[in-house]
CSV table of C-alpha atoms and ligand atoms in Angstrom, one decimal:
chain,number,residue,atom,x,y,z
A,1,UNK,CA,-77.6,98.2,-88.6
A,2,UNK,CA,-80.0,99.4,-85.9
A,3,UNK,CA,-78.1,99.7,-82.6
A,4,UNK,CA,-79.1,100.6,-79.1
A,5,UNK,CA,-76.4,101.6,-76.6
A,6,UNK,CA,-77.5,101.6,-73.0
A,7,UNK,CA,-75.4,104.1,-71.0
A,8,UNK,CA,-74.0,107.3,-72.2
A,9,UNK,CA,-71.0,107.6,-70.0
A,10,UNK,CA,-67.4,107.7,-71.3
A,11,UNK,CA,-67.6,104.2,-72.9
A,12,UNK,CA,-71.2,104.3,-74.1
A,13,UNK,CA,-71.1,107.7,-75.7
A,14,UNK,CA,-67.7,107.1,-77.4
A,15,UNK,CA,-69.0,103.8,-78.8
A,16,UNK,CA,-72.3,105.3,-79.8
A,17,UNK,CA,-70.9,108.1,-81.9
A,18,UNK,CA,-68.4,105.8,-83.4
A,19,UNK,CA,-71.0,103.2,-84.5
A,20,UNK,CA,-72.9,106.2,-86.0
A,21,UNK,CA,-69.7,107.2,-87.9
A,22,UNK,CA,-69.5,103.6,-89.2
A,23,UNK,CA,-73.0,104.1,-90.8
A,24,UNK,CA,-75.3,102.4,-88.3
A,25,UNK,CA,-78.5,104.0,-86.9
A,26,UNK,CA,-77.8,104.4,-83.2
A,27,UNK,CA,-80.0,105.3,-80.3
A,28,UNK,CA,-78.2,106.0,-77.1
A,29,UNK,CA,-80.2,105.5,-73.9
A,30,UNK,CA,-79.6,106.8,-70.4
A,31,UNK,CA,-81.7,107.1,-67.2
A,32,UNK,CA,-80.2,110.5,-66.5
A,33,UNK,CA,-82.6,112.9,-68.1
A,34,UNK,CA,-80.2,115.8,-67.8
A,35,UNK,CA,-77.4,114.1,-69.5
A,36,UNK,CA,-79.8,113.1,-72.4
A,37,UNK,CA,-81.0,116.7,-72.6
A,38,UNK,CA,-77.4,117.9,-72.8
A,39,UNK,CA,-76.6,115.4,-75.6
A,40,UNK,CA,-79.7,116.4,-77.5
A,41,UNK,CA,-78.5,120.0,-77.3
A,42,UNK,CA,-75.2,118.9,-78.7
A,43,UNK,CA,-73.3,119.2,-75.4
A,44,UNK,CA,-70.8,116.5,-74.5
A,45,UNK,CA,-70.7,115.8,-70.7
A,46,UNK,CA,-67.2,114.4,-70.8
A,47,UNK,CA,-64.0,115.9,-72.1
A,48,UNK,CA,-63.2,113.5,-75.0
A,49,UNK,CA,-61.6,115.4,-78.0
A,50,UNK,CA,-63.3,113.9,-81.0
A,51,UNK,CA,-66.6,112.9,-79.5
A,52,UNK,CA,-68.1,116.4,-79.9
A,53,UNK,CA,-67.3,116.5,-83.7
A,54,UNK,CA,-68.9,113.1,-84.3
A,55,UNK,CA,-72.0,114.1,-82.2
A,56,UNK,CA,-72.4,117.3,-84.2
A,57,UNK,CA,-72.0,115.3,-87.5
A,58,UNK,CA,-74.5,112.5,-86.8
A,59,UNK,CA,-77.0,113.8,-84.1
A,60,UNK,CA,-80.5,113.9,-85.5
A,61,UNK,CA,-79.4,112.1,-88.7
A,62,UNK,CA,-78.4,108.5,-87.6
A,63,UNK,CA,-77.6,109.2,-83.9
A,64,UNK,CA,-80.4,109.7,-81.4
A,65,UNK,CA,-80.7,110.1,-77.6
A,66,UNK,CA,-83.5,109.1,-75.3
A,67,UNK,CA,-84.3,108.0,-71.8
A,68,UNK,CA,-86.6,105.1,-72.6
A,69,UNK,CA,-85.1,102.0,-73.9
A,70,UNK,CA,-88.2,100.0,-74.9
A,71,UNK,CA,-88.6,101.4,-78.4
A,72,UNK,CA,-84.9,101.5,-79.1
A,73,UNK,CA,-84.5,97.9,-78.0
A,74,UNK,CA,-87.5,96.7,-80.1
A,75,UNK,CA,-86.1,98.2,-83.3
A,76,UNK,CA,-82.5,97.2,-82.7
A,77,UNK,CA,-80.5,94.3,-84.1
A,78,UNK,CA,-77.8,94.8,-81.5
A,79,UNK,CA,-78.1,96.1,-78.0
A,80,UNK,CA,-74.9,97.2,-76.2
A,81,UNK,CA,-74.8,97.3,-72.4
A,82,UNK,CA,-72.3,100.1,-71.6
A,83,UNK,CA,-73.3,101.1,-68.0
A,84,UNK,CA,-70.9,101.7,-65.2
A,85,UNK,CA,-69.4,98.9,-63.2
A,86,UNK,CA,-68.0,100.8,-60.2
A,87,UNK,CA,-65.9,99.3,-57.4
A,88,UNK,CA,-67.7,98.2,-54.2
A,89,UNK,CA,-66.2,98.9,-50.8
A,90,UNK,CA,-64.4,95.5,-50.8
A,91,UNK,CA,-62.9,96.0,-54.3
A,92,UNK,CA,-65.5,93.7,-56.0
A,93,UNK,CA,-67.4,94.8,-59.0
A,94,UNK,CA,-70.8,96.4,-58.5
A,95,UNK,CA,-73.0,94.8,-61.2
A,96,UNK,CA,-76.3,96.5,-60.1
A,97,UNK,CA,-76.5,98.8,-63.2
A,98,UNK,CA,-75.6,96.0,-65.6
A,99,UNK,CA,-78.3,93.8,-63.9
A,100,UNK,CA,-80.8,96.6,-64.1
A,101,UNK,CA,-80.1,97.2,-67.8
A,102,UNK,CA,-80.4,93.4,-68.4
A,103,UNK,CA,-83.8,93.3,-66.7
A,104,UNK,CA,-85.1,96.4,-68.7
A,105,UNK,CA,-83.8,94.9,-71.9
A,106,UNK,CA,-85.6,91.5,-71.0
A,107,UNK,CA,-88.9,93.4,-70.5
A,108,UNK,CA,-88.5,95.3,-73.8
A,109,UNK,CA,-87.2,92.6,-76.1
A,110,UNK,CA,-89.8,91.2,-78.6
A,111,UNK,CA,-87.6,89.3,-81.1
A,112,UNK,CA,-84.1,88.0,-81.8
A,113,UNK,CA,-81.3,90.4,-80.7
A,114,UNK,CA,-77.7,90.3,-79.9
A,115,UNK,CA,-77.1,91.6,-76.4
A,116,UNK,CA,-73.5,92.8,-76.0
A,117,UNK,CA,-71.6,93.4,-72.8
A,118,UNK,CA,-69.4,96.3,-73.6
A,119,UNK,CA,-68.8,97.4,-70.0
A,120,UNK,CA,-65.8,95.8,-68.1
A,121,UNK,CA,-67.5,93.0,-66.3
A,122,UNK,CA,-66.2,89.9,-64.1
A,123,UNK,CA,-65.9,86.5,-65.7
A,124,UNK,CA,-69.4,84.9,-65.6
A,125,UNK,CA,-71.4,88.2,-66.1
A,126,UNK,CA,-72.5,87.0,-69.5
A,127,UNK,CA,-74.4,84.1,-67.8
A,128,UNK,CA,-76.0,86.4,-65.3
A,129,UNK,CA,-77.2,88.8,-68.0
A,130,UNK,CA,-78.5,85.8,-70.0
A,131,UNK,CA,-80.5,84.5,-67.0
A,132,UNK,CA,-82.0,87.8,-66.1
A,133,UNK,CA,-83.2,88.4,-69.7
A,134,UNK,CA,-84.6,84.8,-69.9
A,135,UNK,CA,-86.7,85.4,-66.8
A,136,UNK,CA,-88.6,88.1,-68.8
A,137,UNK,CA,-88.3,86.9,-72.4
A,138,UNK,CA,-88.8,83.3,-73.6
A,139,UNK,CA,-87.8,83.9,-77.2
A,140,UNK,CA,-84.4,83.7,-79.0
A,141,UNK,CA,-81.4,86.0,-78.3
A,142,UNK,CA,-77.7,85.7,-77.9
A,143,UNK,CA,-75.2,87.2,-75.4
A,144,UNK,CA,-71.9,88.5,-76.6
A,145,UNK,CA,-68.9,89.9,-74.7
A,146,UNK,CA,-67.2,92.7,-76.6
A,147,UNK,CA,-64.8,94.4,-74.1
A,148,UNK,CA,-63.7,98.0,-74.8
A,149,UNK,CA,-60.0,99.0,-74.9
A,150,UNK,CA,-60.6,102.7,-75.0
A,151,UNK,CA,-58.1,105.2,-73.3
A,152,UNK,CA,-59.4,108.5,-72.1
A,153,UNK,CA,-58.3,111.2,-74.4
A,154,UNK,CA,-58.0,108.9,-77.4
A,155,UNK,CA,-61.3,107.0,-77.2
A,156,UNK,CA,-62.5,107.7,-80.7
A,157,UNK,CA,-59.2,106.7,-82.4
A,158,UNK,CA,-58.8,103.7,-80.1
A,159,UNK,CA,-62.3,102.6,-81.2
A,160,UNK,CA,-61.8,103.2,-85.0
A,161,UNK,CA,-58.2,102.0,-85.1
A,162,UNK,CA,-57.9,99.3,-82.4
A,163,UNK,CA,-55.0,96.9,-81.9
A,164,UNK,CA,-57.7,94.1,-81.9
A,165,UNK,CA,-61.4,93.4,-81.4
A,166,UNK,CA,-62.3,90.8,-79.0
A,167,UNK,CA,-65.7,89.0,-79.4
A,168,UNK,CA,-66.8,86.3,-76.9
A,169,UNK,CA,-69.9,84.5,-78.2
A,170,UNK,CA,-71.3,81.0,-78.4
A,171,UNK,CA,-73.5,81.2,-81.5
A,172,UNK,CA,-72.7,81.4,-85.2
A,173,UNK,CA,-75.6,83.7,-85.8
A,174,UNK,CA,-74.2,86.2,-83.2
A,175,UNK,CA,-70.7,85.8,-84.6
A,176,UNK,CA,-71.9,86.8,-88.1
A,177,UNK,CA,-73.8,89.8,-86.9
A,178,UNK,CA,-70.7,91.1,-85.0
A,179,UNK,CA,-68.5,90.4,-88.0
A,180,UNK,CA,-70.8,92.5,-90.1
A,181,UNK,CA,-70.9,95.2,-87.4
A,182,UNK,CA,-67.1,95.6,-87.3
A,183,UNK,CA,-66.5,94.7,-91.0
A,184,UNK,CA,-65.3,98.3,-91.9
A,185,UNK,CA,-62.7,98.4,-89.0
A,186,UNK,CA,-59.3,97.1,-90.1
A,187,UNK,CA,-58.0,95.2,-87.1
A,188,UNK,CA,-57.7,91.5,-86.1
A,189,UNK,CA,-60.9,90.1,-84.6
A,190,UNK,CA,-60.4,87.4,-82.0
A,191,UNK,CA,-63.5,85.2,-81.6
A,192,UNK,CA,-63.5,83.2,-78.4
A,193,UNK,CA,-65.9,82.1,-75.7
A,194,UNK,CA,-67.6,84.6,-73.4
A,195,UNK,CA,-65.6,83.9,-70.3
A,196,UNK,CA,-62.3,84.2,-72.1
A,197,UNK,CA,-63.4,87.6,-73.6
A,198,UNK,CA,-64.4,88.9,-70.2
A,199,UNK,CA,-61.0,87.9,-68.8
A,200,UNK,CA,-59.0,89.3,-71.7
A,201,UNK,CA,-60.1,92.8,-70.7
A,202,UNK,CA,-59.1,92.4,-67.0
A,203,UNK,CA,-55.9,90.6,-67.8
A,204,UNK,CA,-54.9,93.3,-70.4
A,205,UNK,CA,-55.5,96.2,-68.0
A,206,UNK,CA,-53.9,94.4,-65.1
A,207,UNK,CA,-50.8,93.6,-67.1
A,208,UNK,CA,-50.4,97.2,-68.2
A,209,UNK,CA,-50.7,98.3,-64.6
A,210,UNK,CA,-48.1,95.6,-63.7
A,211,UNK,CA,-45.8,97.1,-66.3
A,212,UNK,CA,-46.2,100.6,-64.7
A,213,UNK,CA,-45.7,99.4,-61.1
A,214,UNK,CA,-42.7,97.4,-62.2
A,215,UNK,CA,-41.0,100.3,-63.9
A,216,UNK,CA,-41.8,102.5,-60.9
A,217,UNK,CA,-40.1,100.0,-58.6
A,218,UNK,CA,-37.0,100.0,-61.0
A,219,UNK,CA,-37.1,103.8,-60.8
A,220,UNK,CA,-37.2,103.7,-57.0
A,221,UNK,CA,-34.2,101.4,-57.2
A,222,UNK,CA,-32.4,103.8,-59.5
A,223,UNK,CA,-32.9,106.6,-57.0
A,224,UNK,CA,-31.0,104.4,-54.5
A,225,UNK,CA,-28.3,102.8,-56.6
A,226,UNK,CA,-28.0,105.3,-59.5
A,227,UNK,CA,-28.8,104.8,-63.2
A,228,UNK,CA,-31.2,106.7,-65.4
A,229,UNK,CA,-34.7,105.2,-65.6
A,230,UNK,CA,-35.3,106.6,-69.1
A,231,UNK,CA,-32.2,104.7,-70.4
A,232,UNK,CA,-33.2,101.6,-68.5
A,233,UNK,CA,-36.8,101.7,-70.0
A,234,UNK,CA,-35.4,102.4,-73.4
A,235,UNK,CA,-33.0,99.5,-73.1
A,236,UNK,CA,-35.8,97.2,-71.9
A,237,UNK,CA,-38.2,98.4,-74.5
A,238,UNK,CA,-35.9,97.6,-77.5
A,239,UNK,CA,-36.7,93.9,-76.6
A,240,UNK,CA,-39.8,93.2,-78.8
A,241,UNK,CA,-41.1,90.9,-76.1
A,242,UNK,CA,-41.2,93.8,-73.6
A,243,UNK,CA,-42.0,96.9,-75.7
A,244,UNK,CA,-41.3,100.5,-74.6
A,245,UNK,CA,-44.8,101.6,-74.0
A,246,UNK,CA,-46.2,101.8,-70.5
A,247,UNK,CA,-42.7,101.8,-69.1
A,248,UNK,CA,-42.7,105.5,-68.1
A,249,UNK,CA,-42.0,105.9,-64.4
A,250,UNK,CA,-43.8,108.5,-62.4
A,251,UNK,CA,-46.0,109.1,-59.4
A,252,UNK,CA,-48.4,106.1,-60.1
A,253,UNK,CA,-51.3,105.2,-62.3
A,254,UNK,CA,-54.8,106.6,-61.7
A,255,UNK,CA,-57.9,106.9,-63.7
A,256,UNK,CA,-61.3,105.0,-63.7
A,257,UNK,CA,-59.9,101.8,-65.0
A,258,UNK,CA,-56.5,100.5,-63.8
A,259,UNK,CA,-57.1,101.0,-60.1
A,260,UNK,CA,-60.7,99.6,-60.3
A,261,UNK,CA,-59.7,96.7,-62.7
A,262,UNK,CA,-56.7,95.6,-60.6
A,263,UNK,CA,-58.9,95.6,-57.5
A,264,UNK,CA,-61.6,93.7,-59.4
A,265,UNK,CA,-59.3,91.0,-60.7
A,266,UNK,CA,-57.8,90.5,-57.2
A,267,UNK,CA,-61.4,90.3,-55.8
A,268,UNK,CA,-62.6,87.9,-58.6
A,269,UNK,CA,-59.7,85.6,-57.9
A,270,UNK,CA,-60.3,85.8,-54.1
A,271,UNK,CA,-64.0,85.0,-54.6
A,272,UNK,CA,-62.7,81.8,-56.3
A,273,UNK,CA,-60.3,80.9,-53.6
A,274,UNK,CA,-57.2,82.2,-55.5
A,275,UNK,CA,-54.7,84.7,-54.1
A,276,UNK,CA,-53.5,86.9,-57.0
A,277,UNK,CA,-50.2,87.8,-55.3
A,278,UNK,CA,-48.6,89.7,-58.1
A,279,UNK,CA,-51.5,92.0,-58.4
A,280,UNK,CA,-51.6,92.7,-54.7
A,281,UNK,CA,-48.0,93.8,-55.1
A,282,UNK,CA,-48.9,96.0,-58.1
A,283,UNK,CA,-51.6,97.7,-56.1
A,284,UNK,CA,-49.4,98.1,-53.1
A,285,UNK,CA,-46.6,99.7,-55.1
A,286,UNK,CA,-49.0,102.0,-56.7
A,287,UNK,CA,-50.7,103.0,-53.5
A,288,UNK,CA,-47.4,104.4,-52.2
A,289,UNK,CA,-45.7,105.7,-55.4
A,290,UNK,CA,-46.9,109.2,-54.8
A,291,UNK,CA,-45.3,109.2,-51.4
A,292,UNK,CA,-41.9,108.9,-53.0
A,293,UNK,CA,-42.5,112.4,-54.6
A,294,UNK,CA,-43.5,113.8,-51.2
A,295,UNK,CA,-40.3,112.4,-49.6
A,296,UNK,CA,-38.3,114.2,-52.3
A,297,UNK,CA,-40.2,117.3,-51.6
A,298,UNK,CA,-39.3,117.1,-47.9
A,299,UNK,CA,-35.7,116.4,-48.9
A,300,UNK,CA,-35.6,119.7,-50.7
A,301,UNK,CA,-37.7,122.0,-48.5
A,302,UNK,CA,-37.4,120.3,-45.1
A,303,UNK,CA,-40.6,120.3,-42.9
A,304,UNK,CA,-43.6,121.0,-45.2
A,305,UNK,CA,-45.6,122.7,-42.5
A,306,UNK,CA,-46.4,126.3,-43.4
A,307,UNK,CA,-44.5,126.0,-46.8
A,308,UNK,CA,-46.3,126.9,-50.1
A,309,UNK,CA,-46.2,124.0,-52.5
A,310,UNK,CA,-47.4,124.4,-56.1
A,311,UNK,CA,-48.9,121.5,-58.0
A,312,UNK,CA,-48.9,121.6,-61.9
A,313,UNK,CA,-51.5,119.1,-63.0
A,314,UNK,CA,-54.5,117.5,-61.4
A,315,UNK,CA,-55.9,115.2,-64.1
A,316,UNK,CA,-54.8,111.5,-63.8
A,317,UNK,CA,-53.2,112.0,-67.2
A,318,UNK,CA,-53.0,114.7,-69.9
A,319,UNK,CA,-55.8,115.4,-72.3
A,320,UNK,CA,-58.6,114.6,-69.9
A,321,UNK,CA,-60.5,116.4,-67.1
A,322,UNK,CA,-60.8,113.2,-65.2
A,323,UNK,CA,-59.3,113.2,-61.7
A,324,UNK,CA,-60.7,109.8,-60.6
A,325,UNK,CA,-58.0,108.0,-58.5
A,326,UNK,CA,-55.5,110.6,-59.7
A,327,UNK,CA,-52.2,110.8,-57.8
A,328,UNK,CA,-52.8,114.5,-57.4
A,329,UNK,CA,-55.6,113.9,-55.0
A,330,UNK,CA,-53.5,111.7,-52.8
A,331,UNK,CA,-50.6,114.1,-52.8
A,332,UNK,CA,-52.9,117.1,-52.0
A,333,UNK,CA,-54.4,115.2,-49.1
A,334,UNK,CA,-50.9,114.3,-47.8
A,335,UNK,CA,-49.6,117.9,-48.1
A,336,UNK,CA,-52.6,119.4,-46.4
A,337,UNK,CA,-52.3,116.8,-43.5
A,338,UNK,CA,-48.7,118.0,-43.2
A,339,UNK,CA,-49.8,121.7,-42.9
A,340,UNK,CA,-48.6,122.9,-46.3
A,341,UNK,CA,-50.3,125.7,-48.2
A,342,UNK,CA,-51.1,124.1,-51.6
A,343,UNK,CA,-51.7,126.0,-54.9
A,344,UNK,CA,-52.9,124.1,-57.9
A,345,UNK,CA,-53.3,124.6,-61.7
A,346,UNK,CA,-54.6,122.3,-64.4
A,347,UNK,CA,-55.7,123.2,-67.9
A,348,UNK,CA,-58.9,121.1,-67.7
A,349,UNK,CA,-59.4,119.5,-64.3
A,350,UNK,CA,-59.8,122.3,-61.9
A,351,UNK,CA,-63.6,122.0,-61.5
A,352,UNK,CA,-63.5,118.4,-60.2
A,353,UNK,CA,-60.8,119.3,-57.6
A,354,UNK,CA,-62.6,122.5,-56.5
A,355,UNK,CA,-65.6,120.3,-55.7
A,356,UNK,CA,-63.5,118.1,-53.5
A,357,UNK,CA,-61.2,120.6,-51.7
A,358,UNK,CA,-63.2,123.9,-52.0
A,359,UNK,CA,-61.3,126.6,-49.9
A,360,UNK,CA,-58.6,124.3,-48.7
A,361,UNK,CA,-56.5,125.0,-51.8
A,362,UNK,CA,-55.4,128.0,-53.8
A,363,UNK,CA,-56.7,127.7,-57.4
A,364,UNK,CA,-54.4,129.5,-59.8
A,365,UNK,CA,-55.4,130.7,-63.2
A,366,UNK,CA,-52.1,129.6,-64.8
A,367,UNK,CA,-48.9,127.8,-64.1
A,368,UNK,CA,-46.9,130.9,-63.4
A,369,UNK,CA,-49.3,132.3,-60.9
A,370,UNK,CA,-49.5,128.8,-59.3
A,371,UNK,CA,-45.7,128.8,-58.9
A,372,UNK,CA,-45.5,132.3,-57.7
A,373,UNK,CA,-44.0,132.6,-54.2
A,374,UNK,CA,-44.0,128.8,-53.7
A,375,UNK,CA,-41.2,127.0,-51.9
A,376,UNK,CA,-41.4,124.1,-54.4
A,377,UNK,CA,-43.1,123.1,-57.6
A,378,UNK,CA,-44.4,119.6,-58.2
A,379,UNK,CA,-45.1,118.5,-61.8
A,380,UNK,CA,-48.0,116.0,-61.5
A,381,UNK,CA,-49.5,115.7,-65.0
A,382,UNK,CA,-47.5,115.8,-68.1
A,383,UNK,CA,-49.7,118.3,-70.0
A,384,UNK,CA,-48.0,119.5,-73.3
A,385,UNK,CA,-48.3,123.2,-72.0
A,386,UNK,CA,-46.2,122.3,-68.9
A,387,UNK,CA,-43.4,120.9,-71.3
A,388,UNK,CA,-43.4,124.3,-73.0
A,389,UNK,CA,-43.3,126.5,-69.8
A,390,UNK,CA,-40.9,129.4,-69.7
A,391,UNK,CA,-38.8,128.0,-66.9
A,392,UNK,CA,-36.8,131.1,-66.5
A,393,UNK,CA,-40.0,133.0,-65.7
A,394,UNK,CA,-40.9,130.2,-63.2
A,395,UNK,CA,-37.5,130.6,-61.7
A,396,UNK,CA,-38.1,134.3,-61.3
A,397,UNK,CA,-41.5,134.0,-59.6
A,398,UNK,CA,-40.8,131.0,-57.4
A,399,UNK,CA,-39.7,131.7,-53.8
A,400,UNK,CA,-37.3,128.7,-53.6
A,401,UNK,CA,-36.0,127.0,-56.9
A,402,UNK,CA,-37.2,123.5,-55.9
A,403,UNK,CA,-38.8,121.2,-58.5
A,404,UNK,CA,-40.1,117.7,-58.2
A,405,UNK,CA,-40.7,116.3,-61.7
A,406,UNK,CA,-43.3,113.6,-61.0
A,407,UNK,CA,-43.5,112.6,-64.7
A,408,UNK,CA,-39.9,113.1,-65.8
A,409,UNK,CA,-40.7,115.7,-68.4
A,410,UNK,CA,-37.8,118.1,-67.7
A,411,UNK,CA,-34.1,117.8,-68.3
A,412,UNK,CA,-32.2,117.6,-65.0
A,413,UNK,CA,-29.1,119.1,-66.5
A,414,UNK,CA,-31.0,122.1,-68.0
A,415,UNK,CA,-32.9,122.9,-64.8
A,416,UNK,CA,-29.7,122.6,-62.6
A,417,UNK,CA,-27.9,125.0,-65.0
A,418,UNK,CA,-30.9,127.4,-64.4
A,419,UNK,CA,-30.3,127.2,-60.7
A,420,UNK,CA,-33.1,124.7,-59.8
A,421,UNK,CA,-32.8,121.9,-57.3
A,422,UNK,CA,-34.3,119.0,-59.3
A,423,UNK,CA,-35.7,115.7,-58.3
A,424,UNK,CA,-37.1,113.3,-60.9
A,425,UNK,CA,-38.3,109.7,-60.6
A,426,UNK,CA,-35.4,107.4,-61.1
A,427,UNK,CA,-33.1,109.9,-62.8
B,1,LIG,C1,-56.6,102.3,-69.6
B,1,LIG,C2,-56.1,101.4,-70.7
B,1,LIG,O1,-55.0,101.9,-71.4
B,1,LIG,C3,-57.2,101.2,-71.8
B,1,LIG,O2,-56.8,100.2,-72.7
B,1,LIG,C4,-58.5,100.7,-71.0
B,1,LIG,O3,-59.6,100.5,-71.9
B,1,LIG,C5,-58.9,101.7,-69.9
B,1,LIG,O4,-57.8,101.9,-69.0
B,1,LIG,P1,-56.9,105.0,-69.3
B,1,LIG,O5,-57.1,104.6,-68.0
B,1,LIG,O6,-57.7,105.9,-70.0
B,1,LIG,O7,-56.8,103.6,-70.3
B,1,LIG,O8,-55.4,105.7,-69.4
B,1,LIG,P2,-53.9,105.2,-69.7
B,1,LIG,O9,-53.4,106.0,-70.8
B,1,LIG,O10,-53.8,103.7,-69.9
B,1,LIG,O11,-53.1,105.6,-68.4
B,1,LIG,C6,-53.6,105.0,-67.2
B,1,LIG,C7,-52.7,105.6,-66.0
B,1,LIG,O12,-51.4,105.0,-66.1
B,1,LIG,C8,-52.5,107.1,-66.0
B,1,LIG,O13,-52.6,107.6,-64.7
B,1,LIG,C9,-51.1,107.3,-66.6
B,1,LIG,O14,-50.4,108.4,-66.0
B,1,LIG,C10,-50.4,106.0,-66.1
B,1,LIG,N1,-49.2,105.6,-66.8
B,1,LIG,C11,-49.5,105.2,-68.2
B,1,LIG,C12,-48.0,105.6,-66.3
B,1,LIG,O15,-47.8,106.0,-65.2
B,1,LIG,N2,-46.9,105.2,-67.0
B,1,LIG,C13,-47.0,104.8,-68.3
B,1,LIG,O16,-46.1,104.4,-68.9
B,1,LIG,C14,-48.3,104.8,-68.9
């Protein structure tokens, strides 16, 4: 099929290259000329492991990039809106990019198309997009909600091997086109109405965030009453109704989705006169979880002022360079405000943090240099390379053998035998 994807950010680009891999002819459109130029040169502006391979494989053959959407819309059967939906100041969802894309599509459309909301949008956005397009185009078209469930670092495999595909649409014609589009992907397809599809995305992310804040609170309780959070999570997870995934306690969830989507769902509820109390608690727990690690730091080193603290990891999770809403940022701000000297190292995410903190931090070229001379080491992101560190070497270069394991990747017993003072999260 002929497909147009509007927006070449993390979602649009991942979807574009995957639709090309499925054999469609795909044109990805963006207003950012630099980004389009980079993509035409085969450069990927985001760190997403398999996107580059698919770009190299399909670009110029059945995958194209351009800044103008008129021609791509005219020749497409399906047009995906995959533009950003950032949080506004008050936590509500900023739909300006979605509305602008809908208007541009409305001006370009010249025959029946399926217009698909791929971006995470509040309930009711399908109707907004429909009314905007109808203002400019009086012919036939259908709106579909097809939310993405892509995780950073595994976006391509999440797209090609999803747990489920959700399609919200109100016409048989659109349903058949979407069925054909996804026919080669082996996964259950749930067809429902547009509003339910829009809500499934927020409800899924908010529930996963709830699981994380819940296990973080259980871990905080373990720190007081005893118990090992890993065993508790294992015991809980053996119950099929609960499941072990997303029960890893740590220093809180970050990223461009969970924090934004939890805020958005609270805001969507509030705008409709409903107080989503559980989610307010989920957000409140998460906003303070990183402070638990700072308290443990103070417990080990005493007053932080003037002390050198080494942070291993900056990205909001491993296998990405994304530091949006990352706990590392909140911890760095806290430590700097307390007068600490902070050194940081991350395999991929140093650039983003350099741009934020410039000369306020020491940027080390590897984990050992980062730890060298420090009064404590804080494990922030569970990169594979940190799991394989030579901890004896760390012990030799560190000034004081204190380690706060923010993602519970080390063995307390092993580190204590090596002479470290160890603090984990709930263990
Ligand atoms: C998430 C959803 O998983 C995905 O389905 C949705 O489409 C987009 O948002 P992403 O934000 O890329 O994906 O990352 P994810 O792997 O879900 O992790 C989100 C955050 O939760 C990270 O900061 C991670 O460290 C944290 N997390 C995750 C935990 O703290 N504990 C866990 O057990 C799992």
